[in-house]
Structure formats: structure tokens, C-alpha cells
GROMACS .gro file of C-alpha atoms in nm:
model
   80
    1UNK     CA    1   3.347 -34.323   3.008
    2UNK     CA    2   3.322 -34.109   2.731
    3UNK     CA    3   3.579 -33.771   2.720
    4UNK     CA    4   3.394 -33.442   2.618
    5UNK     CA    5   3.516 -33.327   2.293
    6UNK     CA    6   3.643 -32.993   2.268
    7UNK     CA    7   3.386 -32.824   2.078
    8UNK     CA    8   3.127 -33.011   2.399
    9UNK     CA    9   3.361 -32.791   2.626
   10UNK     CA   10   3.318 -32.472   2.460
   11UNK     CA   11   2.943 -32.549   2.429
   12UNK     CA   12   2.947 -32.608   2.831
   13UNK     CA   13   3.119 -32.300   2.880
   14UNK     CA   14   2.878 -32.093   2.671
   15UNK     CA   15   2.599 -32.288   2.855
   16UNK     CA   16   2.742 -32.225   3.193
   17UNK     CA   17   2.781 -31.844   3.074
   18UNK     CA   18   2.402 -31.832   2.971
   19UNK     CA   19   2.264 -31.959   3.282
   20UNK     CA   20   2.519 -31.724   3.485
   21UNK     CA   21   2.562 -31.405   3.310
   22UNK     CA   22   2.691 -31.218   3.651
   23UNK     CA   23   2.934 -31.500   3.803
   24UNK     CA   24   3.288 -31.530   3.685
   25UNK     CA   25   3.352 -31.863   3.500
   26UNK     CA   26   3.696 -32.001   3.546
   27UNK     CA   27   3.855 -32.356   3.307
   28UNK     CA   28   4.146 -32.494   3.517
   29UNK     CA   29   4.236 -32.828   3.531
   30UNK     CA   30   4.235 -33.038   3.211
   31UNK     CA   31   4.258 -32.717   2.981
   32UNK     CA   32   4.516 -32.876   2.792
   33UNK     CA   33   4.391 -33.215   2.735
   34UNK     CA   34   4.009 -33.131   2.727
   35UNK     CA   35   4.035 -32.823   2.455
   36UNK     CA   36   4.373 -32.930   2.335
   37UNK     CA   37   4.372 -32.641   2.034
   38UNK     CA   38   4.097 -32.458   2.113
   39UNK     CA   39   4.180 -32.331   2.493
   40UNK     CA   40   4.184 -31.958   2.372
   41UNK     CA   41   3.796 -32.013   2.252
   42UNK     CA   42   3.685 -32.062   2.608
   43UNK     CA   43   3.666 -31.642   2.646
   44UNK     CA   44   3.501 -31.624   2.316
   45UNK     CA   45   3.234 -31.861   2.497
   46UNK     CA   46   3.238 -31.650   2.840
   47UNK     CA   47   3.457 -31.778   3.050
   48UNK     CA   48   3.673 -31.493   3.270
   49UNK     CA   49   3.940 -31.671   3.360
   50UNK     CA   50   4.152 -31.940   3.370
   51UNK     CA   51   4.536 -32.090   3.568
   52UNK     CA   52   4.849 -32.032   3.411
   53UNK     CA   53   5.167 -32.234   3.464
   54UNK     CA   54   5.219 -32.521   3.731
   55UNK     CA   55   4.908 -32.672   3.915
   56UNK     CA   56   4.920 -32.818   4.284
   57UNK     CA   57   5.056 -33.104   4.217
   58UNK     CA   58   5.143 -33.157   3.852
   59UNK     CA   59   5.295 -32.967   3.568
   60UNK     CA   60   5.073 -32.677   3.287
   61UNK     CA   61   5.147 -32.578   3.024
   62UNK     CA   62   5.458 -32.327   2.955
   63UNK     CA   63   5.348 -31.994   3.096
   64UNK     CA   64   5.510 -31.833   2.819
   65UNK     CA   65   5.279 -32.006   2.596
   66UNK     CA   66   4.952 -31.870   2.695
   67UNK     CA   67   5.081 -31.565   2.811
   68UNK     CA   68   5.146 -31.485   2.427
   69UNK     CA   69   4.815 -31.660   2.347
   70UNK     CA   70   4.633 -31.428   2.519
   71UNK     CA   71   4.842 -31.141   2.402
   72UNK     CA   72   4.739 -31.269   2.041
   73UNK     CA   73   4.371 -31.260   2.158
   74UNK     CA   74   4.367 -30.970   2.320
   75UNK     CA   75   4.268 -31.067   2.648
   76UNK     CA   76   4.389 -30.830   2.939
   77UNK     CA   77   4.601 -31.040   3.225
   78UNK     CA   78   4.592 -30.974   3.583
   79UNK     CA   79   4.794 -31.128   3.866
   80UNK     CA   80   4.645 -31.301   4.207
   0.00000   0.00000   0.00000
């Protein structure tokens, strides 16, 4: 099967953001391979949140990294 590229991700994101202007959107799993470069677009297309660090049961990206990426993007941070 066919992988979405990461421009089709965005494009979902925006979609699902259309259809559901009230709900919170959140891109987990796959972040990193699906978007690859583009993982700080996915607030530009409406999603309103997303994991940090470690997953269940395998390893995220360094939380330092999007930590400063969203510090670069301007998107505010809060804990759980």
C-alpha cells in the first residue's frame, strides 16, 4: 500500500480541521516518518496538539527537539 506523502498529511489535517472546527485534533504516532520535515506545519493546518518524547512501546523523537521547534513556532506548551 501506498504511504501518504507529507503534504497528503497536512491536507488531511486541514480537512479533518474543516469538517471539525470545535474538536481538538491531535497527530501522534508516525509524526516523524509520515511528515518527516514538515511536523511543525500540522498547527498551521489546525491541529491542537500532538505527543512529545517516548511512545508506549517504542522510542520519539528527542523531546528537546520539538520542544525548541515549537518554541521557534510559537506554539504555547502545556503539560498532561
Amino acid at each position: 500500500q501506498k504511504s501518504l506523502s507529507p503534504m497528503d498529511c497536512v491536507r488531511a489535517i486541514t480537512m479533518f480541521r474543516y469538517f471539525l472546527p470545535d474538536k481538538p485534533i491531535s497527530v501522534c504516532g508516525g509524526r516523524e516518518t509520515n511528515l518527516r520535515e514538515l511536523q511543525s506545519w500540522i498547527f498551521m493546518a489546525g491541529a491542537s496538539g500532538t505527543m512529545v518524547g517516548n511512545y508506549l512501546t517504542t522510542a520519539g523523537r528527542d523531546r528537546e527537539v520539538d520542544m525548541q521547534m515549537f518554541a521557534d513556532i510559537e506554539v504555547k506548551t502545556h503539560g498532561c
